[in-house]
């Protein structure tokens, strides 16, 4: 489980991040990133963070595979909160290849996508 300050709290968080954010993709994931400090909504910008939301559709696999993929992505992201700026929102959308990918492949692909977006993991 992620701490509350690192979770999206409403569907509008997902749509706002996907519409306003920059996007980078790899074989297994697409990452949408937005910096909340640049948003005109002061209340949204001041919420805790960094925050992350996951989209894992039925294209990834059955319920067992989708939940396993989500747990893996959640675990990978939990180790990256120190390297992300506080007002950062991420939406991580799993692609069908994520269902059969190992944790190390997901980790590598997430690093690659974040690097494309100018976020380094150190």
Coordinates of C-alpha atoms in Angstrom, one line a residue:
X1 CA 0.0 0.0 0.0
X2 CA 1.1 3.5 -0.8
X3 CA 0.7 6.2 1.9
X4 CA -2.3 8.5 1.3
X5 CA -0.2 11.5 0.3
X6 CA 1.2 9.5 -2.7
X7 CA -2.2 8.3 -4.1
X8 CA -4.6 9.9 -6.5
X9 CA -7.8 10.8 -4.8
X10 CA -10.3 11.2 -7.7
X11 CA -10.8 10.3 -11.4
X12 CA -10.2 14.0 -12.2
X13 CA -6.6 13.5 -11.1
X14 CA -6.1 10.9 -13.8
X15 CA -7.7 13.0 -16.5
X16 CA -5.9 16.2 -15.5
X17 CA -2.5 14.4 -15.6
X18 CA -3.1 12.7 -18.9
X19 CA -4.4 15.8 -20.6
X20 CA -1.9 18.4 -19.3
X21 CA 1.1 16.2 -18.7
X22 CA 4.1 15.1 -20.8
X23 CA 4.2 11.5 -22.0
X24 CA 6.9 8.9 -22.6
X25 CA 6.5 5.3 -23.4
X26 CA 8.4 2.0 -23.5
X27 CA 7.5 -1.5 -24.4
X28 CA 5.6 -2.2 -21.1
X29 CA 4.5 1.2 -19.8
X30 CA 3.4 4.7 -20.8
X31 CA 4.2 7.4 -18.2
X32 CA 2.3 10.7 -18.0
X33 CA 3.9 13.3 -15.8
X34 CA 2.7 16.8 -14.8
X35 CA 4.2 19.3 -12.4
X36 CA 1.4 20.6 -10.2
X37 CA 3.3 23.7 -9.2
X38 CA 2.5 25.1 -12.7
X39 CA -1.2 24.4 -12.4
X40 CA -3.6 27.4 -12.0
X41 CA -5.6 25.5 -9.3
X42 CA -3.9 26.5 -6.1
X43 CA -5.6 23.8 -4.0
X44 CA -4.5 21.0 -6.4
X45 CA -0.9 22.3 -6.4
X46 CA -0.7 22.4 -2.6
X47 CA -1.8 18.8 -2.1
X48 CA 0.9 16.3 -0.8
X49 CA 3.0 14.3 -3.1
X50 CA 4.5 13.2 -5.3
X51 CA 1.4 11.3 -6.3
X52 CA 0.9 8.3 -8.6
X53 CA -2.0 6.5 -10.3
X54 CA -2.0 3.3 -12.2
X55 CA -4.1 2.2 -15.2
X56 CA -4.0 -1.5 -15.9
X57 CA -6.6 -2.6 -18.4
X58 CA -8.0 -6.0 -19.3
X59 CA -5.6 -5.9 -22.3
X60 CA -2.8 -6.7 -19.8
X61 CA -4.4 -10.0 -18.8
X62 CA -7.0 -11.5 -16.4
X63 CA -7.6 -10.2 -12.9
X64 CA -4.8 -12.1 -11.3
X65 CA -2.2 -10.8 -13.9
X66 CA -3.6 -7.2 -13.7
X67 CA -3.4 -7.1 -9.9
X68 CA 0.1 -8.7 -9.9
X69 CA 1.2 -6.1 -12.4
X70 CA -0.3 -3.2 -10.3
X71 CA 1.5 -4.5 -7.2
X72 CA 4.8 -4.7 -9.0
X73 CA 4.4 -1.2 -10.4
X74 CA 3.4 0.1 -7.0
X75 CA 6.4 -1.4 -5.3
X76 CA 8.7 0.0 -8.0
X77 CA 7.3 3.5 -7.6
X78 CA 7.5 3.5 -3.8
X79 CA 11.3 3.4 -4.1
X80 CA 11.3 6.5 -6.4
X81 CA 9.4 9.0 -4.3
X82 CA 12.6 10.5 -2.9
X83 CA 13.9 11.3 -6.4
X84 CA 10.6 13.0 -7.5
X85 CA 9.7 16.7 -6.8
X86 CA 6.9 17.0 -4.3
X87 CA 4.4 18.6 -6.7
X88 CA 4.7 15.8 -9.3
X89 CA 1.8 13.7 -10.5
X90 CA 2.4 10.5 -12.5
X91 CA 0.0 8.2 -14.3
X92 CA 1.5 4.9 -15.2
X93 CA -0.4 3.0 -17.9
X94 CA 0.5 -0.6 -18.3
X95 CA 0.7 -1.9 -21.8
X96 CA -0.2 -5.6 -22.7
X97 CA 3.5 -6.6 -22.5
X98 CA 3.6 -5.6 -18.9
X99 CA 1.5 -8.7 -18.0
X100 CA 4.3 -11.0 -18.9
X101 CA 7.2 -8.8 -18.0
X102 CA 9.4 -9.5 -15.0
X103 CA 9.7 -7.0 -12.1
X104 CA 13.2 -6.0 -13.3
X105 CA 11.9 -5.4 -16.9
X106 CA 9.1 -3.1 -15.5
X107 CA 11.7 -1.4 -13.3
X108 CA 14.0 -0.8 -16.2
X109 CA 11.2 0.4 -18.5
X110 CA 9.9 2.8 -15.9
X111 CA 13.4 4.2 -15.4
X112 CA 13.7 4.7 -19.2
X113 CA 10.4 6.5 -19.4
X114 CA 11.2 8.8 -16.5
X115 CA 14.6 9.6 -18.0
X116 CA 12.9 10.5 -21.3
X117 CA 10.7 12.9 -19.2
X118 CA 13.8 14.4 -17.6
X119 CA 13.4 12.8 -14.2
X120 CA 16.5 10.9 -13.0
X121 CA 16.4 8.2 -10.4
X122 CA 19.4 8.2 -8.2

